[in-house]
Structure formats: structure tokens, C-alpha cells
PDB file of C-alpha atoms in Angstrom:
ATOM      1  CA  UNK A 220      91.214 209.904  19.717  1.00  0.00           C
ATOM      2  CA  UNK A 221      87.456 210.327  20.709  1.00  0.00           C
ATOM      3  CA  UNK A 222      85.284 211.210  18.112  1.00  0.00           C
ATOM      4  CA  UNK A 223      84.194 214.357  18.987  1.00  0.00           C
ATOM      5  CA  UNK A 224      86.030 216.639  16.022  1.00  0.00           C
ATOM      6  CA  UNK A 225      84.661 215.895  13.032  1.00  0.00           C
ATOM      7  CA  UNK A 226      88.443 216.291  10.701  1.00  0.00           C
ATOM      8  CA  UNK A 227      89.567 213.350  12.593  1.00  0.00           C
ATOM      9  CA  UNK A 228      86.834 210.985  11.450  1.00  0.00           C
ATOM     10  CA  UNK A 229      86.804 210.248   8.154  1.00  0.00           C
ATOM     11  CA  UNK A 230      85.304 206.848   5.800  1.00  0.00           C
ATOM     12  CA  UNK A 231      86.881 203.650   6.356  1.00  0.00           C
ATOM     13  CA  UNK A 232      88.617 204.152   9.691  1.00  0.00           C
ATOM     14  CA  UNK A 233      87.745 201.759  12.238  1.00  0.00           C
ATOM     15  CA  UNK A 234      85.703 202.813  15.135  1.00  0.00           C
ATOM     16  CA  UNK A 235      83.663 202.145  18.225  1.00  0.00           C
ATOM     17  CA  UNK A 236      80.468 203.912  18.672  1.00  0.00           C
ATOM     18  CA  UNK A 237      77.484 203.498  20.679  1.00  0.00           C
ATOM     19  CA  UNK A 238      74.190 202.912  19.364  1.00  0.00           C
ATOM     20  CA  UNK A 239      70.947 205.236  20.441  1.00  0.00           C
ATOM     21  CA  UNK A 240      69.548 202.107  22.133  1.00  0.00           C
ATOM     22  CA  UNK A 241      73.141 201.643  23.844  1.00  0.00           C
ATOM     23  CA  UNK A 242      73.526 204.912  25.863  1.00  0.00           C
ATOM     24  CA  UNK A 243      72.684 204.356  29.181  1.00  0.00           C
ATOM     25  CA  UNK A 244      74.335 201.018  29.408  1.00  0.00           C
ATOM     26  CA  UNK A 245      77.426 202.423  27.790  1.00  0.00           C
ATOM     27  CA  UNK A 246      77.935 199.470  25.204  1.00  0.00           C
ATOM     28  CA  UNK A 247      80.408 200.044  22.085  1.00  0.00           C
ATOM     29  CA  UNK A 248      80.126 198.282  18.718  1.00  0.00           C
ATOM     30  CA  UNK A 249      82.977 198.413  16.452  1.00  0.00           C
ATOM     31  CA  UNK A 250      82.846 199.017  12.672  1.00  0.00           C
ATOM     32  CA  UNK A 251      83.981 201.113  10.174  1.00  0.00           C
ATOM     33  CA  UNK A 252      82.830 203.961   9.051  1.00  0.00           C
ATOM     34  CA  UNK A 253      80.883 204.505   5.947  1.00  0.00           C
ATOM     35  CA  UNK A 254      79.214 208.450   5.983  1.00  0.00           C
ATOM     36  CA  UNK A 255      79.305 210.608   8.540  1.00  0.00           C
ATOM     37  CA  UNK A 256      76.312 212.247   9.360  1.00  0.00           C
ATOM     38  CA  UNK A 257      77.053 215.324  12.168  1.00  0.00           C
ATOM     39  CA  UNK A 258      77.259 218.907   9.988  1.00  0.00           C
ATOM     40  CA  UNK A 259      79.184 220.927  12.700  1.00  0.00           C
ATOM     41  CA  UNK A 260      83.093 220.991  12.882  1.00  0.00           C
ATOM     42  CA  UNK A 261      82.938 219.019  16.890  1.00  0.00           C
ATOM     43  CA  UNK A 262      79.995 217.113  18.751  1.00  0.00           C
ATOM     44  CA  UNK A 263      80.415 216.758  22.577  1.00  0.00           C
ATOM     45  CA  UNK A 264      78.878 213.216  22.498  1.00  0.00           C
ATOM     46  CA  UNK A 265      81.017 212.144  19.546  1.00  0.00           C
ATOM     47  CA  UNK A 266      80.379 212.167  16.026  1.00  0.00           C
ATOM     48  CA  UNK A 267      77.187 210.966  14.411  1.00  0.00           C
ATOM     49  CA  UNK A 268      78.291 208.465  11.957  1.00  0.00           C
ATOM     50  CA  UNK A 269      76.939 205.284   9.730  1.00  0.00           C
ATOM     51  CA  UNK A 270      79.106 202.223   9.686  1.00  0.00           C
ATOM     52  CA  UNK A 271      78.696 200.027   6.602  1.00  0.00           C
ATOM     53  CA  UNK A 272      76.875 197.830   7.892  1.00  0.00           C
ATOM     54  CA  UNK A 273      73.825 200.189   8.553  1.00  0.00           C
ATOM     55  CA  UNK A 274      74.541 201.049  12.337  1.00  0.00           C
ATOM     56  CA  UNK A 275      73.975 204.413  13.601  1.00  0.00           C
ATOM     57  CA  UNK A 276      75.729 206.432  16.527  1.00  0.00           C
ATOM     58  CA  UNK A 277      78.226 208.307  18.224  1.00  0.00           C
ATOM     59  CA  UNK A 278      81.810 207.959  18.067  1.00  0.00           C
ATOM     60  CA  UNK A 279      83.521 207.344  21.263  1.00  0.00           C
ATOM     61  CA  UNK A 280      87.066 205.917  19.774  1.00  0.00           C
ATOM     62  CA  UNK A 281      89.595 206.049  16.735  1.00  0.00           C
ATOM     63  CA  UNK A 282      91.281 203.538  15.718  1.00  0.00           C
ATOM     64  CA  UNK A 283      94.560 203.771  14.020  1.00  0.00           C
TER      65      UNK A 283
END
């Protein structure tokens, strides 16, 4: 899955975002999710979410 519906993320799945500082280059950091913090039912860029340990971004994938 890719992040970008907001029903298919929910706390404590594992995930790979990508940091604010990390979009041009791409780079994914992995963690699991603590609150998400996108309103609307789908993002195009992914899901704004927190991971518990403090990191903020965009889902890009959903683990199983």
C-alpha cells in the first residue's frame, strides 16, 4: 500500500515515510506510526503522520 488513503494507515503499523528535509533526495525512514496528522480522507503525497519517535512526514509504504 502507499499511504495516500488515510483508512489504511492507522497507529502502530510499520511504515516508511520521508521526512520534509528528505524530499528531493527521495530518502525513506522507517518507523511506526504513532498519530496521524492529515484531516482529509486521501493525500496525493502520502499521509502526514508522527512516528513514535518524534519524526514527521509523508507516508510512501505499508507494511504488513
Amino acid at each position: 500500500m502507499n499511504g495516500q488513503v488515510r483508512k489504511d494507515v492507522k497507529p502502530g503499523l510499520e511504515v516508511d515515510i520521508v521526512l520534509k528535509k528528505d524530499q528531493r533526495s527521495g530518502k525513506l525512514t522507517r518507523g511506526v506510526v504513532k498519530d496521524l496528522l492529515t484531516k482529509s480522507s486521501s493525500h496525493p503525497h502520502g499521509i502526514k503522520v508522527r512516528l513514535e519517535n518524534g519524526q514527521v512526514g509523508r507516508v510512501k509504504h505499508i507494511y504488513q
